[in-house]
Every structure is written in C-alpha cells, then in structure tokens.
PDB file of C-alpha atoms in Angstrom:
ATOM      1  CA  UNK A1004      11.614  -9.961   0.539  1.00 78.00           C
ATOM      2  CA  UNK A1005      11.418  -6.435  -0.728  1.00 86.00           C
ATOM      3  CA  UNK A1006      13.738  -3.524  -0.101  1.00 91.00           C
ATOM      4  CA  UNK A1007      14.122   0.108  -1.137  1.00 95.00           C
ATOM      5  CA  UNK A1008      17.246   2.218  -1.316  1.00 96.00           C
ATOM      6  CA  UNK A1009      17.117   5.980  -1.562  1.00 96.00           C
ATOM      7  CA  UNK A1010      20.418   7.538  -2.542  1.00 93.00           C
ATOM      8  CA  UNK A1011      21.156  10.586  -0.455  1.00 91.00           C
ATOM      9  CA  UNK A1012      19.517  11.295   2.864  1.00 93.00           C
ATOM     10  CA  UNK A1013      19.740  15.044   2.181  1.00 95.00           C
ATOM     11  CA  UNK A1014      19.477  16.945  -1.091  1.00 96.00           C
ATOM     12  CA  UNK A1015      19.881  20.686  -1.539  1.00 96.00           C
ATOM     13  CA  UNK A1016      18.540  22.399  -4.651  1.00 96.00           C
ATOM     14  CA  UNK A1017      18.156  25.987  -5.740  1.00 97.00           C
ATOM     15  CA  UNK A1018      14.712  27.394  -6.350  1.00 97.00           C
ATOM     16  CA  UNK A1019      13.883  26.838 -10.018  1.00 96.00           C
ATOM     17  CA  UNK A1020      16.379  24.000 -10.436  1.00 97.00           C
ATOM     18  CA  UNK A1021      15.648  20.374 -11.241  1.00 97.00           C
ATOM     19  CA  UNK A1022      14.739  18.117  -8.363  1.00 97.00           C
ATOM     20  CA  UNK A1023      15.938  14.527  -8.763  1.00 97.00           C
ATOM     21  CA  UNK A1024      15.464  11.985  -5.987  1.00 97.00           C
ATOM     22  CA  UNK A1025      16.757   8.497  -6.600  1.00 97.00           C
ATOM     23  CA  UNK A1026      15.036   5.284  -5.608  1.00 97.00           C
ATOM     24  CA  UNK A1027      16.053   1.725  -6.367  1.00 96.00           C
ATOM     25  CA  UNK A1028      14.030  -1.252  -5.276  1.00 94.00           C
ATOM     26  CA  UNK A1029      14.380  -4.978  -4.935  1.00 91.00           C
ATOM     27  CA  UNK A1030      11.369  -7.228  -5.318  1.00 84.00           C
ATOM     28  CA  UNK A1031      10.861 -10.853  -6.255  1.00 78.00           C
ATOM     29  CA  UNK A1032       7.447 -10.065  -7.742  1.00 78.00           C
ATOM     30  CA  UNK A1033       6.229  -7.214  -9.930  1.00 78.00           C
ATOM     31  CA  UNK A1034       6.010  -4.294  -7.550  1.00 84.00           C
ATOM     32  CA  UNK A1035       3.695  -1.462  -6.853  1.00 87.00           C
ATOM     33  CA  UNK A1036       5.832   1.628  -6.201  1.00 91.00           C
ATOM     34  CA  UNK A1037       5.001   4.813  -4.362  1.00 93.00           C
ATOM     35  CA  UNK A1038       6.446   8.170  -3.474  1.00 96.00           C
ATOM     36  CA  UNK A1039       5.211   9.834  -0.308  1.00 96.00           C
ATOM     37  CA  UNK A1040       6.043  13.295   0.998  1.00 96.00           C
ATOM     38  CA  UNK A1041       6.053  14.522   4.569  1.00 94.00           C
ATOM     39  CA  UNK A1042       5.881  18.263   5.098  1.00 93.00           C
ATOM     40  CA  UNK A1043       6.906  19.609   8.503  1.00 88.00           C
ATOM     41  CA  UNK A1044       4.449  18.652  11.252  1.00 83.00           C
ATOM     42  CA  UNK A1045       2.233  16.738   8.849  1.00 88.00           C
ATOM     43  CA  UNK A1046       1.559  13.120   7.989  1.00 89.00           C
ATOM     44  CA  UNK A1047       2.695  11.222   4.929  1.00 92.00           C
ATOM     45  CA  UNK A1048       0.948  12.287   1.749  1.00 92.00           C
ATOM     46  CA  UNK A1049       0.914  10.257  -1.443  1.00 92.00           C
ATOM     47  CA  UNK A1050       2.681  12.039  -4.318  1.00 95.00           C
ATOM     48  CA  UNK A1051       2.278   9.364  -6.968  1.00 93.00           C
ATOM     49  CA  UNK A1052       2.114   5.637  -7.531  1.00 90.00           C
ATOM     50  CA  UNK A1053       3.050   3.048 -10.138  1.00 89.00           C
ATOM     51  CA  UNK A1054       0.691   0.077 -10.390  1.00 83.00           C
ATOM     52  CA  UNK A1055       1.754  -1.661 -13.617  1.00 77.00           C
ATOM     53  CA  UNK A1056       0.085   0.737 -16.022  1.00 76.00           C
ATOM     54  CA  UNK A1057       2.049   3.564 -17.658  1.00 85.00           C
ATOM     55  CA  UNK A1058       5.729   3.586 -16.737  1.00 88.00           C
ATOM     56  CA  UNK A1059       5.831   7.398 -16.543  1.00 94.00           C
ATOM     57  CA  UNK A1060       3.656   8.450 -13.663  1.00 93.00           C
ATOM     58  CA  UNK A1061       2.558  11.988 -12.978  1.00 94.00           C
ATOM     59  CA  UNK A1062       1.700  13.054  -9.480  1.00 93.00           C
ATOM     60  CA  UNK A1063       0.667  16.093  -7.550  1.00 93.00           C
ATOM     61  CA  UNK A1064       2.559  19.394  -7.347  1.00 93.00           C
ATOM     62  CA  UNK A1065       4.365  18.859 -10.665  1.00 95.00           C
ATOM     63  CA  UNK A1066       6.240  15.719  -9.649  1.00 97.00           C
ATOM     64  CA  UNK A1067       6.651  12.680 -11.852  1.00 96.00           C
ATOM     65  CA  UNK A1068       8.489   9.384 -11.693  1.00 97.00           C
ATOM     66  CA  UNK A1069       9.526   6.786 -14.226  1.00 95.00           C
ATOM     67  CA  UNK A1070       9.466   3.061 -13.577  1.00 93.00           C
ATOM     68  CA  UNK A1071      12.470   1.374 -15.199  1.00 93.00           C
ATOM     69  CA  UNK A1072      12.315  -2.370 -14.718  1.00 90.00           C
ATOM     70  CA  UNK A1073      15.749  -3.011 -16.241  1.00 91.00           C
ATOM     71  CA  UNK A1074      17.321  -0.639 -13.735  1.00 93.00           C
ATOM     72  CA  UNK A1075      14.946  -1.500 -10.860  1.00 93.00           C
ATOM     73  CA  UNK A1076      14.521   2.221 -10.362  1.00 95.00           C
ATOM     74  CA  UNK A1077      11.703   4.654  -9.712  1.00 96.00           C
ATOM     75  CA  UNK A1078      13.356   8.067  -9.560  1.00 97.00           C
ATOM     76  CA  UNK A1079      11.290  11.145  -8.699  1.00 97.00           C
ATOM     77  CA  UNK A1080      11.740  14.394 -10.605  1.00 97.00           C
ATOM     78  CA  UNK A1081      10.354  17.888 -10.768  1.00 97.00           C
ATOM     79  CA  UNK A1082      11.619  20.289 -13.434  1.00 97.00           C
ATOM     80  CA  UNK A1083      11.616  23.410 -11.282  1.00 97.00           C
ATOM     81  CA  UNK A1084      11.876  23.403  -7.498  1.00 97.00           C
ATOM     82  CA  UNK A1085       9.694  25.662  -5.430  1.00 96.00           C
ATOM     83  CA  UNK A1086      10.289  26.730  -1.852  1.00 96.00           C
ATOM     84  CA  UNK A1087       7.191  24.790  -0.848  1.00 95.00           C
ATOM     85  CA  UNK A1088       8.860  21.550  -1.987  1.00 96.00           C
ATOM     86  CA  UNK A1089      11.053  21.540   1.106  1.00 96.00           C
ATOM     87  CA  UNK A1090      10.049  18.317   2.826  1.00 96.00           C
ATOM     88  CA  UNK A1091      11.093  14.724   3.345  1.00 96.00           C
ATOM     89  CA  UNK A1092      10.357  12.284   0.549  1.00 97.00           C
ATOM     90  CA  UNK A1093       9.925   8.546   0.889  1.00 97.00           C
ATOM     91  CA  UNK A1094       9.981   5.860  -1.768  1.00 96.00           C
ATOM     92  CA  UNK A1095       8.076   2.676  -0.972  1.00 94.00           C
ATOM     93  CA  UNK A1096       7.327  -0.696  -2.559  1.00 91.00           C
ATOM     94  CA  UNK A1097       4.501  -3.128  -1.974  1.00 86.00           C
ATOM     95  CA  UNK A1098       3.728  -6.608  -3.149  1.00 73.00           C
ATOM     96  CA  UNK A1099       0.687  -6.482  -5.406  1.00 63.00           C
ATOM     97  CA  UNK A1100      -0.033 -10.121  -4.725  1.00 61.00           C
ATOM     98  CA  UNK A1101      -0.449  -9.515  -1.038  1.00 62.00           C
ATOM     99  CA  UNK A1102      -3.915  -9.096   0.345  1.00 55.00           C
ATOM    100  CA  UNK A1103      -3.126  -5.751   1.818  1.00 63.00           C
ATOM    101  CA  UNK A1104      -0.776  -2.997   0.841  1.00 71.00           C
ATOM    102  CA  UNK A1105       2.075  -3.576   3.257  1.00 83.00           C
ATOM    103  CA  UNK A1106       4.708  -1.018   2.340  1.00 89.00           C
ATOM    104  CA  UNK A1107       8.474  -1.272   2.601  1.00 92.00           C
ATOM    105  CA  UNK A1108      10.006   2.186   2.793  1.00 95.00           C
ATOM    106  CA  UNK A1109      13.345   3.633   1.881  1.00 95.00           C
ATOM    107  CA  UNK A1110      15.228   5.723   4.389  1.00 95.00           C
ATOM    108  CA  UNK A1111      13.852   9.011   3.141  1.00 96.00           C
ATOM    109  CA  UNK A1112      15.452  12.025   1.454  1.00 97.00           C
ATOM    110  CA  UNK A1113      15.150  15.450   3.012  1.00 96.00           C
ATOM    111  CA  UNK A1114      15.004  18.226   0.420  1.00 97.00           C
ATOM    112  CA  UNK A1115      16.214  21.720   1.169  1.00 97.00           C
ATOM    113  CA  UNK A1116      15.329  24.433  -1.327  1.00 96.00           C
ATOM    114  CA  UNK A1117      17.615  27.461  -1.425  1.00 96.00           C
ATOM    115  CA  UNK A1118      16.299  30.807  -2.631  1.00 94.00           C
TER     116      UNK A1118
ATOM    117  CA  UNK B 615     -14.282  13.627   4.954  1.00 66.00           C
ATOM    118  CA  UNK B 616     -12.059  13.290   8.000  1.00 80.00           C
ATOM    119  CA  UNK B 617      -8.637  11.780   7.471  1.00 91.00           C
ATOM    120  CA  UNK B 618      -6.749   9.372   9.688  1.00 95.00           C
ATOM    121  CA  UNK B 619      -6.426  10.868  13.147  1.00 96.00           C
ATOM    122  CA  UNK B 620      -3.936   9.895  15.808  1.00 97.00           C
ATOM    123  CA  UNK B 621      -3.750  10.726  19.487  1.00 97.00           C
ATOM    124  CA  UNK B 622      -1.674  11.893  21.240  1.00 97.00           C
ATOM    125  CA  UNK B 623       0.507  13.848  18.861  1.00 95.00           C
ATOM    126  CA  UNK B 624       3.371  13.701  21.341  1.00 96.00           C
ATOM    127  CA  UNK B 625       3.903  11.687  24.498  1.00 97.00           C
ATOM    128  CA  UNK B 626       6.843  11.869  26.893  1.00 97.00           C
ATOM    129  CA  UNK B 627       7.101   9.066  29.449  1.00 97.00           C
ATOM    130  CA  UNK B 628       9.636   7.501  31.781  1.00 97.00           C
ATOM    131  CA  UNK B 629      11.192   4.153  31.067  1.00 96.00           C
ATOM    132  CA  UNK B 630       8.997   1.435  32.529  1.00 96.00           C
ATOM    133  CA  UNK B 631       5.755   3.356  32.161  1.00 97.00           C
ATOM    134  CA  UNK B 632       2.874   2.468  29.884  1.00 97.00           C
ATOM    135  CA  UNK B 633       1.629   4.433  26.893  1.00 98.00           C
ATOM    136  CA  UNK B 634      -1.394   3.863  24.682  1.00 98.00           C
ATOM    137  CA  UNK B 635      -1.582   5.368  21.225  1.00 98.00           C
ATOM    138  CA  UNK B 636      -4.868   5.638  19.413  1.00 98.00           C
ATOM    139  CA  UNK B 637      -5.709   5.702  15.723  1.00 98.00           C
ATOM    140  CA  UNK B 638      -9.042   6.515  14.111  1.00 97.00           C
ATOM    141  CA  UNK B 639      -9.022   5.412  10.479  1.00 96.00           C
ATOM    142  CA  UNK B 640     -11.019   6.912   7.659  1.00 93.00           C
ATOM    143  CA  UNK B 641     -14.614   5.767   7.951  1.00 91.00           C
ATOM    144  CA  UNK B 642     -15.260   2.643   5.909  1.00 88.00           C
ATOM    145  CA  UNK B 643     -11.621   1.622   5.645  1.00 90.00           C
ATOM    146  CA  UNK B 644     -11.328  -2.018   6.663  1.00 89.00           C
ATOM    147  CA  UNK B 645      -7.531  -2.062   6.491  1.00 91.00           C
ATOM    148  CA  UNK B 646      -5.570  -0.413   9.279  1.00 94.00           C
ATOM    149  CA  UNK B 647      -1.784  -0.393   9.570  1.00 95.00           C
ATOM    150  CA  UNK B 648       0.717   0.661  12.193  1.00 97.00           C
ATOM    151  CA  UNK B 649       4.211   1.781  11.229  1.00 97.00           C
ATOM    152  CA  UNK B 650       7.086   3.163  13.270  1.00 97.00           C
ATOM    153  CA  UNK B 651      10.029   5.377  12.496  1.00 96.00           C
ATOM    154  CA  UNK B 652      12.877   5.358  14.929  1.00 94.00           C
ATOM    155  CA  UNK B 653      15.065   8.457  14.561  1.00 86.00           C
ATOM    156  CA  UNK B 654      17.422   8.172  11.625  1.00 80.00           C
ATOM    157  CA  UNK B 655      15.948   4.908  10.409  1.00 89.00           C
ATOM    158  CA  UNK B 656      13.399   3.787   7.842  1.00 93.00           C
ATOM    159  CA  UNK B 657       9.688   3.720   8.445  1.00 95.00           C
ATOM    160  CA  UNK B 658       9.027   0.119   9.465  1.00 95.00           C
ATOM    161  CA  UNK B 659       5.825  -1.904   9.259  1.00 94.00           C
ATOM    162  CA  UNK B 660       4.452  -3.107  12.581  1.00 96.00           C
ATOM    163  CA  UNK B 661       1.124  -4.748  11.849  1.00 94.00           C
ATOM    164  CA  UNK B 662      -1.979  -4.853   9.683  1.00 93.00           C
ATOM    165  CA  UNK B 663      -5.603  -5.256  10.706  1.00 93.00           C
ATOM    166  CA  UNK B 664      -8.444  -6.244   8.438  1.00 91.00           C
ATOM    167  CA  UNK B 665     -11.476  -5.107  10.345  1.00 92.00           C
ATOM    168  CA  UNK B 666     -10.888  -6.441  13.864  1.00 93.00           C
ATOM    169  CA  UNK B 667      -8.561  -9.287  12.858  1.00 93.00           C
ATOM    170  CA  UNK B 668      -4.784  -9.139  12.808  1.00 93.00           C
ATOM    171  CA  UNK B 669      -3.786 -10.006   9.243  1.00 90.00           C
ATOM    172  CA  UNK B 670      -0.069  -9.616   9.696  1.00 90.00           C
ATOM    173  CA  UNK B 671       1.814  -8.752  12.882  1.00 92.00           C
ATOM    174  CA  UNK B 672       5.240  -9.773  11.686  1.00 91.00           C
ATOM    175  CA  UNK B 673       6.717  -6.357  12.383  1.00 92.00           C
ATOM    176  CA  UNK B 674       5.818  -6.129  16.063  1.00 95.00           C
ATOM    177  CA  UNK B 675       9.140  -5.799  17.923  1.00 93.00           C
ATOM    178  CA  UNK B 676       8.332  -7.879  21.009  1.00 92.00           C
ATOM    179  CA  UNK B 677       5.597  -8.767  23.464  1.00 93.00           C
ATOM    180  CA  UNK B 678       5.734  -5.365  25.137  1.00 96.00           C
ATOM    181  CA  UNK B 679       3.656  -4.112  22.225  1.00 97.00           C
ATOM    182  CA  UNK B 680      -0.057  -4.897  22.071  1.00 97.00           C
ATOM    183  CA  UNK B 681      -2.360  -3.718  19.308  1.00 97.00           C
ATOM    184  CA  UNK B 682      -6.111  -4.000  19.338  1.00 97.00           C
ATOM    185  CA  UNK B 683      -8.948  -3.013  17.067  1.00 96.00           C
ATOM    186  CA  UNK B 684     -12.128  -3.860  18.881  1.00 85.00           C
ATOM    187  CA  UNK B 685     -15.212  -3.651  16.681  1.00 87.00           C
ATOM    188  CA  UNK B 686     -13.113  -2.999  13.624  1.00 84.00           C
ATOM    189  CA  UNK B 687     -13.133   0.769  14.038  1.00 92.00           C
ATOM    190  CA  UNK B 688     -10.394   2.583  15.936  1.00 96.00           C
ATOM    191  CA  UNK B 689      -7.189   0.897  17.012  1.00 98.00           C
ATOM    192  CA  UNK B 690      -4.905   1.225  20.003  1.00 98.00           C
ATOM    193  CA  UNK B 691      -1.246   0.397  20.321  1.00 98.00           C
ATOM    194  CA  UNK B 692      -0.047  -0.111  23.877  1.00 98.00           C
ATOM    195  CA  UNK B 693       3.580  -0.221  24.910  1.00 97.00           C
ATOM    196  CA  UNK B 694       4.092  -1.761  28.347  1.00 96.00           C
ATOM    197  CA  UNK B 695       6.621  -1.331  29.844  1.00 96.00           C
ATOM    198  CA  UNK B 696       8.240   1.257  27.599  1.00 96.00           C
ATOM    199  CA  UNK B 697      11.971   1.125  26.948  1.00 96.00           C
ATOM    200  CA  UNK B 698      14.313   3.810  25.631  1.00 96.00           C
ATOM    201  CA  UNK B 699      14.524   2.154  22.210  1.00 95.00           C
ATOM    202  CA  UNK B 700      10.765   2.482  21.766  1.00 96.00           C
ATOM    203  CA  UNK B 701      11.156   6.208  21.141  1.00 97.00           C
ATOM    204  CA  UNK B 702      10.099   7.245  17.668  1.00 96.00           C
ATOM    205  CA  UNK B 703       7.151   8.303  15.586  1.00 96.00           C
ATOM    206  CA  UNK B 704       4.286   5.848  15.286  1.00 97.00           C
ATOM    207  CA  UNK B 705       2.225   6.222  12.139  1.00 97.00           C
ATOM    208  CA  UNK B 706      -1.185   4.797  11.503  1.00 97.00           C
ATOM    209  CA  UNK B 707      -2.607   4.327   8.018  1.00 95.00           C
ATOM    210  CA  UNK B 708      -5.851   3.022   6.609  1.00 93.00           C
ATOM    211  CA  UNK B 709      -7.062   1.861   3.219  1.00 89.00           C
ATOM    212  CA  UNK B 710      -9.962   0.352   1.404  1.00 83.00           C
ATOM    213  CA  UNK B 711      -9.655  -3.239   0.232  1.00 73.00           C
ATOM    214  CA  UNK B 712      -7.728  -3.628  -3.001  1.00 67.00           C
ATOM    215  CA  UNK B 713      -9.880  -4.622  -5.946  1.00 65.00           C
ATOM    216  CA  UNK B 714     -11.150  -3.404  -9.288  1.00 61.00           C
ATOM    217  CA  UNK B 715      -9.791   0.055  -9.907  1.00 59.00           C
ATOM    218  CA  UNK B 716      -8.912   0.455  -6.255  1.00 61.00           C
ATOM    219  CA  UNK B 717      -5.214  -0.105  -5.614  1.00 66.00           C
ATOM    220  CA  UNK B 718      -5.633   0.068  -1.867  1.00 71.00           C
ATOM    221  CA  UNK B 719      -3.780   3.322  -1.392  1.00 81.00           C
ATOM    222  CA  UNK B 720      -2.718   3.976   2.195  1.00 89.00           C
ATOM    223  CA  UNK B 721      -3.788   7.204   3.883  1.00 91.00           C
ATOM    224  CA  UNK B 722      -1.536   8.159   6.771  1.00 94.00           C
ATOM    225  CA  UNK B 723      -2.135  10.050   9.959  1.00 94.00           C
ATOM    226  CA  UNK B 724       0.224  12.716  11.269  1.00 94.00           C
ATOM    227  CA  UNK B 725       1.881  10.289  13.638  1.00 95.00           C
ATOM    228  CA  UNK B 726       2.308  10.050  17.385  1.00 97.00           C
ATOM    229  CA  UNK B 727       5.770  10.979  18.594  1.00 96.00           C
ATOM    230  CA  UNK B 728       6.827   8.898  21.597  1.00 97.00           C
ATOM    231  CA  UNK B 729       9.763   9.945  23.732  1.00 97.00           C
ATOM    232  CA  UNK B 730      10.902   7.537  26.443  1.00 97.00           C
ATOM    233  CA  UNK B 731      13.274   9.048  29.005  1.00 96.00           C
TER     234      UNK B 731
END
C-alpha cells in the first residue's frame, strides 16, 4: 500500500519569500511522484512529476522538487513566492508497475501569500 | 484541444434523491478515473476505466454508487440514494496509456461539487 503525508495543511508566506511544501511518501515499490496545484474554482493541474529520471525535477511557474529516496521525501520549493501562487497543493504517489496511474494523494496544503 | 469536462459543476440534492455526474475525457484517452474529496479529507480514488471496462473499482464506497462508461467515451457516476456523507467534490481524470515516453499523466476536470442536505 502507498501513502502520502503532507506536513501542514496551511502555509503562509510573504511575497518574495521561499515557498517550501513538505511531502513524505510510503511505497513498497519505486514510486512515481507528483505535485498538483488547484487554483480557486479550477481543476487539478500538474506542476511537476518524478518518474525515476533526474532526482531534481523542475516544473511550471518556477517550482521544483527533489526526490530523496533515503528520506522518502519529495518536497516542493519555489525561491520567491508570487501572489498568484496562492492555491492548494497536493502531493501524490503512484505505483509505476500498475497498469494505470492510480494516484494516492496527500491531504493538501493551502498556501496563502501575504503582500 | 478540449480538456476534461465535468457536469454539473455543482449539485444540491435532498437525502434519498438520485444524482448523476458526467465526465467527458480528453479525446483519445482510454483511461478514465473518478476521485472524490470529502471536505477536510484527502482526494480518494474511486475507480478506473480502461475504455469501457472497469479496471479497478476498489475505491467505490458502497453499492449506492454506480459508474458506467458506455462505448468507452464519456462516463457517468450515479449516486442512488444519496446520503449526507456523499457530499464532496467528485473529480474525473483521463490519461493515455502508459508506455514509451508516455508516463500516463492524469489530466483532471474542475470537479463536480455535490451537496446532500
């Protein structure tokens, strides 16, 4: 079975400050890992994904995440927060051996950006 | 290219009534998934179609939920009769088959919010 834990259901950052969202996973097989973002009144949008290639993954809107197997982590960062980054962020894991891409999600982290 | 579309965006019904949610996947995507987020909880997997066949329905809560994908195109998720605990946001996603350079990324719709009173 797979599971994902996101530390902090709410994070508040100042505009221009570092954004750090924590994600730890549990998986009995090598995982595929994803970060999705949900802006208000929109669907889930893929930010970035790790699929066993480079451990440092760059995504859209200046976000990146680093896969650390020893720590079973896949934390999401952005050097400088922008007001438009206010959204809810979801970390997810899937089993690459499975036929499909059934995702197991973390509980989500809502980001508030202060001017 | 049109994305995943879901209808209705919001539905408010009384306990005991029936509701049908519809999902139109991206054209050509054989894989279709339903997920649900109950308020304050994680987004949970409900089921997975490959074309018209149910590949995995391990997440369906109970027999009040019925999902169909006739002809392998759009899908419906019916809740009958609805209970208070069914309230939440129902997401649909679609993907191409995984293979080669394709990692089978899921594309999500905006969700259908269901409120059961």
